[in-house]
Coordinates of C-alpha atoms in Angstrom, one line a residue:
M165 CA 111.1 176.0 -61.7
L166 CA 109.8 172.4 -61.5
E167 CA 111.6 169.8 -63.6
L168 CA 110.0 166.4 -64.0
T169 CA 111.5 163.2 -65.5
M170 CA 109.3 160.2 -66.1
A171 CA 110.1 156.6 -66.8
T172 CA 107.6 153.7 -67.1
V173 CA 109.0 150.4 -65.8
S174 CA 107.7 146.9 -66.1
G175 CA 109.0 143.8 -64.3
A176 CA 111.4 142.8 -67.1
D177 CA 112.7 146.4 -67.6
A178 CA 113.5 147.1 -63.9
G179 CA 116.4 149.5 -63.7
A180 CA 116.2 150.5 -67.4
T181 CA 116.1 154.2 -68.2
A182 CA 115.3 154.1 -71.9
G183 CA 112.2 156.0 -73.0
M184 CA 112.4 158.7 -70.3
T185 CA 110.4 161.9 -70.9
T186 CA 110.8 165.3 -69.3
A187 CA 108.7 168.4 -68.7
E188 CA 109.3 171.6 -66.8
A189 CA 107.4 174.7 -65.8
P190 CA 108.3 178.0 -64.1
S191 CA 107.4 178.4 -60.4
E192 CA 104.7 180.9 -61.2
P193 CA 101.2 180.9 -59.6
G194 CA 98.9 178.7 -61.6
A195 CA 101.6 176.8 -63.5
L196 CA 100.4 173.2 -64.1
L197 CA 102.0 169.9 -65.1
R198 CA 100.0 166.7 -65.4
V199 CA 100.9 163.0 -65.7
G200 CA 98.5 160.4 -67.1
R201 CA 97.3 158.4 -70.1
D202 CA 95.6 161.3 -71.9
A203 CA 98.0 163.0 -74.3
A204 CA 95.6 165.9 -74.8
L205 CA 95.6 166.8 -71.1
C206 CA 99.0 165.6 -69.8
R207 CA 102.6 166.8 -70.5
L208 CA 104.0 163.4 -69.4
V209 CA 102.0 160.5 -70.9
T210 CA 102.0 156.8 -69.9
P211 CA 101.2 153.9 -72.1
E212 CA 97.5 153.9 -73.0
D213 CA 97.0 150.3 -72.0
W214 CA 98.4 150.9 -68.5
L215 CA 94.9 151.1 -66.9
F216 CA 96.2 151.4 -63.4
V217 CA 97.0 155.0 -64.4
S218 CA 94.1 157.4 -64.8
R219 CA 93.7 159.6 -67.9
V220 CA 94.9 162.4 -65.6
H221 CA 96.6 160.7 -62.6
L222 CA 99.0 163.2 -61.1
E223 CA 98.7 167.0 -61.1
F224 CA 101.5 169.4 -60.1
L225 CA 100.2 172.9 -59.4
C226 CA 102.2 176.0 -58.4
G227 CA 100.4 177.9 -55.7
P228 CA 100.3 181.7 -55.2
D229 CA 103.4 181.4 -53.0
G230 CA 105.5 179.8 -55.7
A231 CA 105.5 176.4 -54.0
W232 CA 104.5 173.3 -55.9
R233 CA 101.8 170.8 -54.7
L234 CA 101.2 167.3 -55.9
T235 CA 97.6 166.0 -56.2
W236 CA 96.7 162.4 -56.9
R237 CA 93.5 163.0 -58.8
R238 CA 90.5 160.8 -58.1
G239 CA 89.7 158.7 -61.2
S240 CA 86.4 157.2 -62.3
Q241 CA 86.7 154.2 -60.0
P242 CA 85.9 154.4 -56.3
D243 CA 89.1 152.4 -55.4
P244 CA 92.4 153.0 -57.2
A245 CA 94.3 150.3 -59.1
S246 CA 97.6 151.8 -58.0
E247 CA 99.4 153.2 -55.0
V248 CA 101.3 156.5 -55.0
R249 CA 104.4 157.3 -52.9
L250 CA 106.4 160.5 -52.5
I251 CA 110.1 159.8 -51.9
V252 CA 112.6 162.5 -50.8
G253 CA 115.9 161.1 -49.7
E254 CA 115.3 158.2 -47.4
Y255 CA 111.9 159.4 -46.4
A256 CA 108.9 157.8 -48.2
Q257 CA 105.3 159.1 -47.7
P258 CA 102.2 157.4 -49.1
V259 CA 99.9 159.9 -51.0
G260 CA 96.2 159.3 -50.4
Y261 CA 93.7 158.8 -53.2
G262 CA 92.5 162.3 -54.0
A263 CA 95.0 163.9 -51.6
T264 CA 97.3 166.9 -52.1
V265 CA 100.8 167.1 -50.6
P266 CA 103.5 169.9 -50.9
L267 CA 106.8 169.3 -52.7
P268 CA 109.8 170.4 -50.7
C269 CA 111.4 173.6 -52.1
G270 CA 114.9 173.3 -53.3
R271 CA 114.9 169.5 -53.1
S272 CA 114.6 166.6 -55.5
G273 CA 112.8 163.3 -55.1
E274 CA 110.5 160.8 -56.8
I275 CA 106.9 160.0 -57.1
V276 CA 106.2 156.3 -57.7
V277 CA 102.8 155.1 -59.1
Q278 CA 102.8 151.4 -58.4
D279 CA 100.4 149.0 -60.1
R280 CA 98.6 146.9 -57.5
T281 CA 98.2 143.9 -59.8
A282 CA 101.5 143.6 -61.8
P283 CA 105.2 144.5 -61.4
R284 CA 104.8 147.9 -63.2
S285 CA 105.4 151.4 -62.1
V286 CA 105.5 155.0 -63.3
N287 CA 108.5 156.8 -61.8
V288 CA 108.4 160.6 -61.9
G289 CA 111.6 162.2 -60.6
F290 CA 111.3 165.9 -59.7
F291 CA 113.6 168.8 -58.9
H292 CA 111.9 171.8 -57.3
E293 CA 114.4 174.7 -58.0
V294 CA 114.2 177.7 -55.7

């Protein structure tokens, strides 16, 4: 099972947890969770006017082995308006634009989508249950 908790944070709201949304999916091959601005395609939806987030920005896909992978999907622009980091414990890893990285089994962490032009972020906490 993969459990996600998302909060959108702007400069004045730093540290606030109001407005958190959650989603979960079983660790079955092909299970899919998406994060982005398009409510028709994404289970976790960011504000529509936060253009540093693509319509479908992050994709969590369960592979044939039951392990989850995170993909930062390429948007319509050649250069992204945000940065994405995967944080597990004290370890932080940048995620490349269009790249896919594995989520550690049996661990929890956070994916941070940081606006490059303003103090805003989308914080997606995860727990990958074994």
